[in-house]
PDB file of C-alpha atoms in Angstrom:
ATOM      1  CA  LYS A   1      97.736 125.592 110.944  1.00 67.00           C
ATOM      2  CA  LEU A   2     101.670 125.597 110.620  1.00 74.00           C
ATOM      3  CA  ALA A   3     101.648 127.227 107.507  1.00 75.00           C
ATOM      4  CA  GLN A   4      99.681 129.948 108.980  1.00 76.00           C
ATOM      5  CA  LYS A   5     101.653 130.121 112.054  1.00 80.00           C
ATOM      6  CA  PHE A   6     104.957 130.507 110.227  1.00 82.00           C
ATOM      7  CA  ASN A   7     103.512 132.479 107.361  1.00 83.00           C
ATOM      8  CA  ILE A   8     104.332 130.073 104.577  1.00 85.00           C
ATOM      9  CA  PRO A   9     102.100 128.541 101.923  1.00 82.00           C
ATOM     10  CA  PHE A  10     100.337 125.285 102.336  1.00 88.00           C
ATOM     11  CA  ILE A  11     101.195 123.335  99.037  1.00 88.00           C
ATOM     12  CA  LEU A  12      99.643 119.847  98.955  1.00 89.00           C
ATOM     13  CA  GLU A  13     100.559 117.312  96.500  1.00 87.00           C
ATOM     14  CA  VAL A  14      97.970 114.772  95.549  1.00 84.00           C
ATOM     15  CA  ASN A  15      98.727 111.494  93.881  1.00 79.00           C
ATOM     16  CA  ALA A  16      95.625 109.665  94.985  1.00 73.00           C
ATOM     17  CA  ALA A  17      92.746 110.991  97.099  1.00 68.00           C
ATOM     18  CA  LEU A  18      91.007 108.889  99.733  1.00 64.00           C
ATOM     19  CA  LEU A  19      87.690 108.423  97.976  1.00 62.00           C
ATOM     20  CA  TRP A  20      88.759 108.716  94.488  1.00 61.00           C
ATOM     21  CA  GLY A  21      89.532 106.012  92.006  1.00 56.00           C
ATOM     22  CA  PRO A  22      88.877 102.342  92.949  1.00 56.00           C
ATOM     23  CA  LYS A  23      86.589 101.851  95.999  1.00 61.00           C
ATOM     24  CA  ARG A  24      88.590 101.617  98.995  1.00 60.00           C
ATOM     25  CA  ARG A  25      87.903  99.830 102.281  1.00 68.00           C
ATOM     26  CA  LEU A  26      87.285 102.771 104.602  1.00 66.00           C
ATOM     27  CA  ASN A  27      85.715 102.256 108.067  1.00 71.00           C
ATOM     28  CA  PHE A  28      84.969 105.865 108.510  1.00 78.00           C
ATOM     29  CA  ARG A  29      84.075 107.042 105.011  1.00 74.00           C
ATOM     30  CA  PRO A  30      81.990 110.334 106.309  1.00 81.00           C
ATOM     31  CA  LEU A  31      85.277 111.092 108.391  1.00 86.00           C
ATOM     32  CA  ALA A  32      87.719 110.646 105.381  1.00 80.00           C
ATOM     33  CA  ARG A  33      85.410 112.595 103.074  1.00 82.00           C
ATOM     34  CA  TYR A  34      85.363 115.434 105.739  1.00 88.00           C
ATOM     35  CA  VAL A  35      89.198 115.732 106.222  1.00 86.00           C
ATOM     36  CA  GLU A  36      89.788 115.075 102.568  1.00 85.00           C
ATOM     37  CA  ASN A  37      87.569 118.159 101.813  1.00 86.00           C
ATOM     38  CA  ASN A  38      89.433 120.401 104.412  1.00 88.00           C
ATOM     39  CA  ILE A  39      92.656 119.509 103.505  1.00 88.00           C
ATOM     40  CA  PHE A  40      91.940 120.403  99.950  1.00 89.00           C
ATOM     41  CA  LYS A  41      90.312 123.677 100.877  1.00 87.00           C
ATOM     42  CA  SER A  42      92.905 124.744 103.126  1.00 88.00           C
ATOM     43  CA  ALA A  43      95.680 124.246 100.725  1.00 90.00           C
ATOM     44  CA  GLY A  44      97.031 127.521  98.778  1.00 89.00           C
ATOM     45  CA  ALA A  45      97.732 125.378  95.780  1.00 92.00           C
ATOM     46  CA  ILE A  46      97.247 121.841  94.869  1.00 92.00           C
ATOM     47  CA  ILE A  47      99.672 119.847  92.856  1.00 91.00           C
ATOM     48  CA  ILE A  48      98.121 116.749  90.846  1.00 89.00           C
ATOM     49  CA  THR A  49      99.532 114.175  88.231  1.00 84.00           C
ATOM     50  CA  THR A  50      96.515 113.435  86.168  1.00 82.00           C
ATOM     51  CA  ASP A  51      93.793 115.280  84.422  1.00 83.00           C
ATOM     52  CA  ASN A  52      91.406 112.813  86.130  1.00 83.00           C
ATOM     53  CA  LEU A  53      92.401 113.887  89.559  1.00 86.00           C
ATOM     54  CA  ARG A  54      92.554 117.358  88.694  1.00 89.00           C
ATOM     55  CA  ASP A  55      88.652 117.144  87.824  1.00 89.00           C
ATOM     56  CA  TYR A  56      87.858 115.107  91.067  1.00 87.00           C
ATOM     57  CA  VAL A  57      89.717 117.811  93.247  1.00 89.00           C
ATOM     58  CA  ILE A  58      87.810 120.841  91.349  1.00 92.00           C
ATOM     59  CA  ARG A  59      84.394 118.764  92.044  1.00 89.00           C
ATOM     60  CA  LYS A  60      85.495 118.972  95.494  1.00 88.00           C
ATOM     61  CA  GLY A  61      85.128 122.695  95.496  1.00 90.00           C
ATOM     62  CA  VAL A  62      88.489 123.524  94.969  1.00 91.00           C
ATOM     63  CA  ASP A  63      89.090 126.844  92.984  1.00 93.00           C
ATOM     64  CA  LYS A  64      90.554 125.578  89.535  1.00 93.00           C
ATOM     65  CA  ASN A  65      93.204 128.294  89.700  1.00 94.00           C
ATOM     66  CA  LYS A  66      94.764 126.753  92.723  1.00 93.00           C
ATOM     67  CA  VAL A  67      95.090 123.166  90.968  1.00 93.00           C
ATOM     68  CA  PHE A  68      98.249 122.587  89.094  1.00 92.00           C
ATOM     69  CA  GLU A  69      98.784 119.420  86.886  1.00 87.00           C
ATOM     70  CA  VAL A  70     102.254 118.158  86.851  1.00 84.00           C
ATOM     71  CA  PRO A  71     102.209 114.871  85.147  1.00 77.00           C
ATOM     72  CA  ASP A  72     104.651 111.903  85.762  1.00 74.00           C
ATOM     73  CA  GLY A  73     107.196 111.735  83.097  1.00 71.00           C
ATOM     74  CA  VAL A  74     110.630 111.313  82.127  1.00 71.00           C
ATOM     75  CA  ASP A  75     113.575 113.298  80.975  1.00 72.00           C
ATOM     76  CA  PRO A  76     113.785 112.490  77.215  1.00 72.00           C
ATOM     77  CA  GLU A  77     117.507 112.914  77.394  1.00 73.00           C
ATOM     78  CA  LYS A  78     118.006 110.260  79.807  1.00 73.00           C
ATOM     79  CA  PHE A  79     115.421 108.022  78.641  1.00 72.00           C
ATOM     80  CA  ASN A  80     115.226 107.520  74.896  1.00 69.00           C
ATOM     81  CA  GLN A  81     115.407 104.877  72.384  1.00 71.00           C
ATOM     82  CA  GLU A  82     118.685 105.678  71.285  1.00 74.00           C
ATOM     83  CA  ILE A  83     120.034 104.436  74.426  1.00 74.00           C
ATOM     84  CA  SER A  84     121.080 100.860  74.209  1.00 76.00           C
ATOM     85  CA  GLY A  85     120.970  99.668  77.876  1.00 82.00           C
ATOM     86  CA  VAL A  86     123.737  97.032  77.231  1.00 88.00           C
ATOM     87  CA  THR A  87     124.939  97.461  80.689  1.00 87.00           C
ATOM     88  CA  ILE A  88     121.870  96.821  82.397  1.00 87.00           C
ATOM     89  CA  ARG A  89     120.934  93.886  79.870  1.00 89.00           C
ATOM     90  CA  LYS A  90     124.370  92.305  80.819  1.00 93.00           C
ATOM     91  CA  LYS A  91     123.956  92.890  84.670  1.00 91.00           C
ATOM     92  CA  TYR A  92     120.733  91.246  84.789  1.00 92.00           C
ATOM     93  CA  LYS A  93     121.251  88.457  81.798  1.00 92.00           C
ATOM     94  CA  LEU A  94     118.612  90.115  79.632  1.00 92.00           C
ATOM     95  CA  GLU A  95     120.970  90.592  76.342  1.00 91.00           C
ATOM     96  CA  LYS A  96     118.380  88.374  74.061  1.00 89.00           C
ATOM     97  CA  LYS A  97     115.143  89.093  75.933  1.00 91.00           C
ATOM     98  CA  GLN A  98     112.133  91.408  75.436  1.00 89.00           C
ATOM     99  CA  VAL A  99     111.960  93.689  78.468  1.00 91.00           C
ATOM    100  CA  VAL A 100     108.876  94.832  79.981  1.00 91.00           C
ATOM    101  CA  GLY A 101     109.765  97.181  82.910  1.00 90.00           C
ATOM    102  CA  PHE A 102     108.103  98.820  85.965  1.00 91.00           C
ATOM    103  CA  VAL A 103     109.947 101.727  87.949  1.00 90.00           C
ATOM    104  CA  GLY A 104     108.405 102.998  91.247  1.00 88.00           C
ATOM    105  CA  SER A 105     107.247 102.361  94.589  1.00 87.00           C
ATOM    106  CA  LEU A 106     106.113  98.707  95.180  1.00 89.00           C
ATOM    107  CA  SER A 107     102.736  99.647  96.662  1.00 85.00           C
ATOM    108  CA  LYS A 108      99.253  97.964  95.979  1.00 81.00           C
ATOM    109  CA  ARG A 109      97.827 100.928  94.104  1.00 75.00           C
ATOM    110  CA  GLN A 110     100.634 100.690  91.676  1.00 83.00           C
ATOM    111  CA  GLY A 111      98.739  97.473  90.237  1.00 83.00           C
ATOM    112  CA  ILE A 112     101.957  95.212  89.991  1.00 90.00           C
ATOM    113  CA  SER A 113     100.252  92.111  90.745  1.00 90.00           C
ATOM    114  CA  LEU A 114      98.112  92.716  87.606  1.00 88.00           C
ATOM    115  CA  LEU A 115     101.450  93.094  85.588  1.00 91.00           C
ATOM    116  CA  LEU A 116     102.440  89.809  87.105  1.00 91.00           C
ATOM    117  CA  ASP A 117      99.395  87.984  86.100  1.00 88.00           C
ATOM    118  CA  ALA A 118      99.884  89.257  82.708  1.00 88.00           C
ATOM    119  CA  ALA A 119     103.552  87.930  82.954  1.00 89.00           C
ATOM    120  CA  GLU A 120     102.082  84.638  83.292  1.00 82.00           C
ATOM    121  CA  LYS A 121      99.977  84.876  80.197  1.00 84.00           C
ATOM    122  CA  CYS A 122     102.603  86.499  78.349  1.00 87.00           C
ATOM    123  CA  LYS A 123     105.164  83.729  78.831  1.00 85.00           C
ATOM    124  CA  GLN A 124     103.367  81.339  76.883  1.00 83.00           C
ATOM    125  CA  GLN A 125     103.045  83.472  73.721  1.00 86.00           C
ATOM    126  CA  ILE A 126     106.489  85.275  73.893  1.00 89.00           C
ATOM    127  CA  PRO A 127     109.198  82.890  75.105  1.00 88.00           C
ATOM    128  CA  ASP A 128     111.921  85.693  75.373  1.00 91.00           C
ATOM    129  CA  ILE A 129     109.974  88.003  77.473  1.00 93.00           C
ATOM    130  CA  HIS A 130     111.228  89.178  80.634  1.00 94.00           C
ATOM    131  CA  PHE A 131     109.981  91.615  83.518  1.00 94.00           C
ATOM    132  CA  LEU A 132     112.285  93.920  85.312  1.00 95.00           C
ATOM    133  CA  ILE A 133     110.744  95.407  88.639  1.00 95.00           C
ATOM    134  CA  VAL A 134     112.522  98.335  89.911  1.00 94.00           C
ATOM    135  CA  GLY A 135     111.893  99.538  93.298  1.00 92.00           C
ATOM    136  CA  LYS A 136     110.917  98.953  96.783  1.00 92.00           C
ATOM    137  CA  GLY A 137     107.931  98.950  98.853  1.00 89.00           C
ATOM    138  CA  PHE A 138     105.368  97.253 101.387  1.00 89.00           C
ATOM    139  CA  GLU A 139     104.123  95.004  98.499  1.00 91.00           C
ATOM    140  CA  GLU A 140     107.523  93.547  97.730  1.00 93.00           C
ATOM    141  CA  PRO A 141     107.157  90.304  99.824  1.00 95.00           C
ATOM    142  CA  LYS A 142     103.696  89.644  98.498  1.00 95.00           C
ATOM    143  CA  LEU A 143     104.947  90.124  94.949  1.00 95.00           C
ATOM    144  CA  LYS A 144     107.828  88.125  95.328  1.00 96.00           C
ATOM    145  CA  LYS A 145     105.728  85.232  96.831  1.00 96.00           C
ATOM    146  CA  LEU A 146     103.455  85.646  93.731  1.00 94.00           C
ATOM    147  CA  VAL A 147     106.324  85.267  91.433  1.00 95.00           C
ATOM    148  CA  LYS A 148     107.527  82.138  93.420  1.00 95.00           C
ATOM    149  CA  ASN A 149     103.928  80.331  93.635  1.00 94.00           C
ATOM    150  CA  ASN A 150     103.288  80.955  89.829  1.00 93.00           C
ATOM    151  CA  ARG A 151     106.666  79.731  89.037  1.00 93.00           C
ATOM    152  CA  LEU A 152     107.594  82.994  87.161  1.00 93.00           C
ATOM    153  CA  GLU A 153     111.439  83.314  88.714  1.00 94.00           C
ATOM    154  CA  ASN A 154     112.837  82.789  85.328  1.00 93.00           C
ATOM    155  CA  ILE A 155     111.072  85.686  83.605  1.00 94.00           C
ATOM    156  CA  VAL A 156     110.676  88.283  86.637  1.00 95.00           C
ATOM    157  CA  THR A 157     113.718  90.068  88.071  1.00 95.00           C
ATOM    158  CA  PHE A 158     113.353  92.304  91.185  1.00 96.00           C
ATOM    159  CA  THR A 159     116.288  94.846  91.527  1.00 94.00           C
ATOM    160  CA  GLY A 160     115.323  96.652  94.475  1.00 92.00           C
ATOM    161  CA  ALA A 161     115.586 100.292  95.074  1.00 91.00           C
ATOM    162  CA  VAL A 162     117.890 101.939  92.480  1.00 87.00           C
ATOM    163  CA  SER A 163     119.083 105.653  92.274  1.00 83.00           C
ATOM    164  CA  HIS A 164     117.583 108.115  90.047  1.00 77.00           C
ATOM    165  CA  ASN A 165     120.790 108.305  88.235  1.00 74.00           C
ATOM    166  CA  ASP A 166     121.279 104.790  87.724  1.00 76.00           C
ATOM    167  CA  ILE A 167     117.748 104.068  85.998  1.00 73.00           C
TER     168      ILE A 167
END
């Protein structure tokens, strides 16, 4: 209604829909479906990040010409294999390590706990492995506790939030 009132377009970005993907515990599933459908249909354009999500939104009755996929990605000028990463390796004492990195929001939907489960399994087979977790979010305390409980402190580093220019 605000978009109509001020005569501006309503553009919706959808990274994860309420009823799409892993089954979520929703107390009012019919209400969630109603709200989601109405929001999708009232948007002038919807920006999504994956083709699966695009298909989901279109199945919900949205005109495919209103759905635009902008996949998550990186700037190949900044993130390429020619960049040595020496500065970061020194900062986090990772000079002789095989580094597995995660950059993003530390939220449940990112599945970082699954990555940490893999870390526990990998440490047996790859002695020089190290997991660098870059970001901040609501799951951070739980993830740090998981690392501590599984005695992974020597192979997992949390950097906290880092500016985009420093990544």
